[in-house]
Short mmCIF file of C-alpha atoms in Angstrom, two decimals:
data_model
loop_
_atom_site.label_atom_id
_atom_site.label_comp_id
_atom_site.label_asym_id
_atom_site.label_seq_id
_atom_site.Cartn_x
_atom_site.Cartn_y
_atom_site.Cartn_z
CA MET A 1 -20.09 25.51 -23.32
CA ALA A 2 -20.08 21.75 -23.88
CA THR A 3 -23.32 19.92 -24.44
CA ASP A 4 -24.24 16.66 -22.73
CA ASN A 5 -22.88 14.61 -25.60
CA GLY A 6 -19.84 16.79 -26.24
CA ALA A 7 -21.06 17.85 -29.70
CA ASP A 8 -18.82 20.93 -29.79
CA LEU A 9 -15.71 18.81 -29.15
CA PRO A 10 -13.75 17.01 -31.86
CA CYS A 11 -15.48 13.69 -32.56
CA LEU A 12 -12.61 11.42 -31.69
CA PRO A 13 -13.30 7.70 -31.71
CA ASP A 14 -13.60 6.19 -28.25
CA GLU A 15 -10.53 4.03 -28.85
CA ILE A 16 -8.39 7.10 -29.57
CA VAL A 17 -9.52 8.78 -26.36
CA LEU A 18 -9.05 5.65 -24.24
CA TYR A 19 -5.69 4.51 -25.57
CA HIS A 20 -4.01 7.67 -26.85
CA VAL A 21 -5.46 10.76 -25.16
CA LEU A 22 -6.23 9.84 -21.55
CA PRO A 23 -2.90 8.01 -21.00
CA LEU A 24 -1.11 11.31 -21.70
CA LEU A 25 -2.82 12.98 -18.75
CA SER A 26 -2.15 12.79 -15.04
CA ILE A 27 -4.76 10.95 -13.01
CA ARG A 28 -6.07 14.26 -11.63
CA GLU A 29 -6.46 15.61 -15.16
CA VAL A 30 -8.24 12.41 -16.17
CA ILE A 31 -10.75 12.85 -13.35
CA SER A 32 -11.38 16.48 -14.36
CA CYS A 33 -12.32 15.26 -17.86
CA LYS A 34 -15.46 13.74 -16.35
CA LEU A 35 -16.83 17.27 -16.11
CA ILE A 36 -16.77 17.83 -19.88
CA CYS A 37 -19.88 15.88 -20.79
CA LYS A 38 -21.67 12.56 -20.36
CA LYS A 39 -19.63 10.91 -23.11
CA TRP A 40 -16.34 11.84 -21.49
CA ARG A 41 -17.62 10.80 -18.08
CA ARG A 42 -18.33 7.37 -19.54
CA LEU A 43 -14.91 7.22 -21.21
CA VAL A 44 -13.10 8.23 -18.03
CA THR A 45 -14.94 5.57 -16.05
CA SER A 46 -14.02 2.98 -18.66
CA TYR A 47 -10.39 4.14 -18.59
CA ILE A 48 -10.16 3.90 -14.79
CA LYS A 49 -11.53 0.36 -14.91
CA ARG A 50 -8.55 -0.59 -17.09
CA LEU A 51 -5.86 0.99 -14.92
CA ARG A 52 -3.25 -1.28 -13.35
CA VAL A 53 -1.29 1.45 -11.53
CA VAL A 54 -2.62 4.50 -9.67
CA ASP A 55 -0.07 6.83 -8.07
CA LEU A 56 -1.45 9.88 -6.27
CA SER A 57 1.63 10.48 -4.12
CA PRO A 58 2.91 13.42 -6.24
CA TRP A 59 -0.12 15.43 -5.04
CA ASP A 60 0.02 14.13 -1.44
CA CYS A 61 -1.99 16.46 0.82
CA MET A 62 -3.93 17.97 -2.10
CA VAL A 63 -5.72 14.66 -2.64
CA THR A 64 -9.09 14.60 -0.90
CA GLU A 65 -11.09 11.59 0.17
CA ASP A 66 -13.73 12.43 -2.45
CA LEU A 67 -11.12 12.47 -5.21
CA LEU A 68 -9.71 9.14 -4.07
CA LEU A 69 -13.17 7.58 -3.86
CA GLY A 70 -13.97 8.90 -7.34
CA ILE A 71 -11.08 6.81 -8.63
CA VAL A 72 -11.00 3.64 -6.57
CA LYS A 73 -14.71 2.85 -6.74
CA TYR A 74 -14.15 2.03 -10.44
CA ALA A 75 -10.56 0.73 -10.25
CA SER A 76 -11.36 -2.97 -10.08
CA SER A 77 -8.26 -3.93 -12.10
CA VAL A 78 -5.68 -1.89 -10.20
CA ARG A 79 -2.62 -3.83 -9.02
CA GLU A 80 -0.57 -0.98 -7.58
CA LEU A 81 -1.95 1.90 -5.50
CA ARG A 82 0.44 4.51 -4.13
CA LEU A 83 -0.97 7.07 -1.70
CA ASP A 84 2.15 8.25 0.12
CA GLY A 85 1.48 11.52 1.94
CA CYS A 86 -2.21 11.56 0.97
CA TRP A 87 -3.24 11.86 4.61
CA ARG A 88 -6.39 13.85 3.86
CA ALA A 89 -7.70 11.07 1.63
CA VAL A 90 -6.56 7.91 3.39
CA ARG A 91 -9.30 7.36 5.93
CA ASP A 92 -11.26 4.27 6.88
CA GLY A 93 -14.08 4.94 4.42
CA ALA A 94 -11.76 5.22 1.44
CA VAL A 95 -9.61 2.25 2.46
CA LEU A 96 -12.66 0.05 3.03
CA THR A 97 -13.82 0.96 -0.49
CA ILE A 98 -10.39 0.02 -1.82
CA ALA A 99 -10.65 -3.31 -0.02
CA SER A 100 -14.12 -3.94 -1.46
CA VAL A 101 -13.28 -3.04 -5.06
CA CYS A 102 -9.57 -3.61 -5.65
CA HIS A 103 -9.34 -7.34 -4.99
CA LYS A 104 -6.37 -7.74 -7.35
CA LEU A 105 -4.24 -5.24 -5.41
CA ARG A 106 -0.61 -6.26 -4.97
CA VAL A 107 1.09 -3.03 -3.90
CA PHE A 108 -0.34 -0.56 -1.37
CA THR A 109 1.72 2.32 0.01
CA ALA A 110 0.41 4.90 2.45
CA TYR A 111 3.52 6.50 3.96
CA LYS A 112 2.69 9.31 6.43
CA CYS A 113 -1.05 8.67 6.38
CA GLY A 114 -1.77 9.16 10.07
CA ASN A 115 -5.52 8.55 9.81
CA LEU A 116 -5.06 4.95 8.69
CA THR A 117 -6.32 2.44 11.28
CA ASP A 118 -5.74 -1.21 12.11
CA PHE A 119 -9.33 -2.00 11.17
CA ALA A 120 -8.85 -0.68 7.64
CA VAL A 121 -5.56 -2.53 7.12
CA VAL A 122 -6.99 -5.82 8.38
CA SER A 123 -10.01 -5.41 6.08
CA MET A 124 -7.69 -4.85 3.14
CA ALA A 125 -5.62 -7.91 4.05
CA GLU A 126 -8.77 -10.03 4.20
CA LYS A 127 -10.15 -8.89 0.85
CA CYS A 128 -6.92 -8.40 -1.11
CA PRO A 129 -5.16 -11.76 -0.72
CA ASP A 130 -2.59 -11.02 -3.45
CA LEU A 131 -0.87 -8.22 -1.50
CA GLU A 132 2.90 -8.43 -1.94
CA GLU A 133 4.15 -4.98 -0.89
CA VAL A 134 2.75 -2.75 1.85
CA ASP A 135 4.19 0.52 3.19
CA LEU A 136 2.65 1.84 6.42
CA SER A 137 5.67 3.89 7.52
CA SER A 138 4.83 6.78 9.85
CA CYS A 139 1.18 5.70 10.06
CA TYR A 140 0.97 6.44 13.76
CA GLY A 141 -2.40 4.81 14.34
CA ILE A 142 -1.14 1.38 13.32
CA THR A 143 -0.35 -1.31 15.91
CA ASP A 144 0.38 -5.03 16.09
CA GLU A 145 -3.26 -5.67 15.18
CA ALA A 146 -2.58 -4.57 11.60
CA LEU A 147 0.56 -6.71 11.40
CA CYS A 148 -1.34 -9.73 12.70
CA GLY A 149 -4.03 -9.15 10.07
CA LEU A 150 -1.40 -9.07 7.33
CA ALA A 151 0.27 -12.17 8.76
CA ASP A 152 -3.04 -14.05 8.84
CA HIS A 153 -4.38 -13.09 5.44
CA ALA A 154 -1.64 -11.65 3.17
CA LYS A 155 0.11 -14.96 2.57
CA ASN A 156 1.98 -13.64 -0.48
CA LEU A 157 3.47 -10.65 1.37
CA LYS A 158 7.07 -10.07 0.29
CA GLU A 159 7.84 -6.53 1.44
CA LEU A 160 6.59 -4.60 4.48
CA HIS A 161 7.58 -1.15 5.73
CA VAL A 162 6.45 -0.04 9.18
CA SER A 163 9.25 2.39 9.97
CA SER A 164 8.35 4.87 12.76
CA VAL A 165 5.17 3.00 13.68
CA TYR A 166 5.49 3.06 17.45
CA GLY A 167 2.64 0.64 18.07
CA VAL A 168 4.64 -2.20 16.53
CA THR A 169 6.08 -4.63 19.09
CA ASP A 170 7.77 -8.01 19.21
CA PHE A 171 4.41 -9.75 19.05
CA GLY A 172 3.51 -8.31 15.65
CA VAL A 173 6.98 -8.98 14.24
CA SER A 174 6.96 -12.57 15.51
CA GLN A 175 3.60 -13.18 13.80
CA LEU A 176 5.11 -11.99 10.52
CA ALA A 177 8.08 -14.28 11.07
CA PHE A 178 5.96 -17.37 11.68
CA LYS A 179 3.20 -16.82 9.13
CA CYS A 180 4.58 -14.79 6.20
CA HIS A 181 6.69 -17.46 4.55
CA HIS A 182 7.51 -15.33 1.49
CA LEU A 183 8.52 -12.14 3.35
CA GLN A 184 11.80 -10.94 1.85
CA SER A 185 12.13 -7.36 3.09
CA LEU A 186 11.09 -5.86 6.44
CA ASP A 187 11.65 -2.31 7.70
CA VAL A 188 11.03 -1.74 11.42
CA SER A 189 13.38 1.22 11.78
CA TYR A 190 12.56 3.47 14.77
CA CYS A 191 10.14 0.85 16.13
CA TYR A 192 11.77 1.15 19.54
CA ARG A 193 9.68 -1.63 21.12
CA VAL A 194 11.08 -4.29 18.79
CA SER A 195 13.80 -6.42 20.37
CA ASN A 196 15.73 -9.64 19.87
CA PHE A 197 12.68 -11.64 20.91
CA GLY A 198 10.59 -10.52 17.95
CA LEU A 199 13.36 -11.12 15.41
CA GLN A 200 14.24 -14.53 16.81
CA GLY A 201 11.20 -15.93 15.02
CA PHE A 202 12.94 -15.50 11.67
CA LEU A 203 15.82 -17.66 12.88
CA ASP A 204 13.45 -20.31 14.24
CA LYS A 205 11.63 -20.88 10.95
CA GLN A 206 11.47 -24.55 10.03
CA ALA A 207 10.66 -24.04 6.34
CA GLY A 208 13.74 -21.97 5.56
CA LEU A 209 14.32 -18.23 5.74
CA ALA A 210 12.97 -16.10 2.88
CA LEU A 211 14.01 -12.81 4.52
CA THR A 212 16.93 -11.17 2.73
CA GLU A 213 16.72 -7.55 3.92
CA LEU A 214 16.03 -6.14 7.39
CA ARG A 215 16.14 -2.49 8.42
CA ILE A 216 16.38 -1.84 12.16
CA LYS A 217 17.81 1.68 12.53
CA ASP A 218 17.37 2.95 16.12
CA CYS A 219 15.88 -0.34 17.33
CA VAL A 220 17.96 -0.01 20.49
CA LYS A 221 16.73 -3.29 22.00
CA VAL A 222 18.17 -5.31 19.13
CA THR A 223 21.69 -6.41 20.03
CA GLN A 224 24.75 -7.37 18.04
CA PRO A 225 24.59 -11.14 18.69
CA ILE A 226 21.23 -11.57 16.95
CA ILE A 227 22.28 -9.20 14.17
CA PHE A 228 25.30 -11.45 13.60
CA LYS A 229 23.09 -14.57 13.55
CA LEU A 230 20.73 -13.00 11.04
CA MET A 231 23.64 -12.03 8.81
CA GLN A 232 24.99 -15.57 9.04
CA ALA A 233 21.57 -16.77 7.88
CA GLY A 234 21.86 -14.60 4.76
CA VAL A 235 19.94 -11.50 5.88
CA ALA A 236 21.35 -8.09 4.94
CA VAL A 237 20.82 -6.16 8.17
CA ASN A 238 20.86 -2.37 7.96
CA ASN A 239 21.00 -0.62 11.32
CA MET A 240 22.57 2.59 10.05
CA PHE A 241 19.97 4.26 7.79
#
């Protein structure tokens, strides 16, 4: 059994562990190393603080909120956080911690995380001003309030996915059009409440249109005339898949 200082383990230099051992492990394996001894707990914490990318999506529903909190409360340097399918972990408490710690976050994906709320998304937008890519697809608790929060605070937003988020309406989309001047890609597929009115805002922009890709599959209120106008403006409109 290991002692508190790991005396019965090979005495590897800290630099070897940090830069050559831990990077070979999955993030779940890294977290389990904290149980070895106090030294390894310190090394794991130091390693997490250096991480730029954390992807827990391969373990989706096996990721608990405690596991996520055990990572993000130290991940002050993370730029990219992928939590697709981690619905057990992605709750307000965890997301508020992410917002409080991960101020350098640029990419946040939480596909199929039904417990995610508008309040949590708005808090993240307020505290993570460098957000460039956000995926909230199939997050059924999300509404226009979250989109308005992103429009107000995530000024560098370039890519947003809200496919199958039925609380999204023309109002939220129009706020994105008017306020997110760098938005290049938008997916509102299956958002059946989105119509021509919401998308018209992209055509009315005075500062030029940054949008280059728009997905609107099954947006039955969006008609061919506005699709044609968007395509004329240089937007690749995908209403098939």
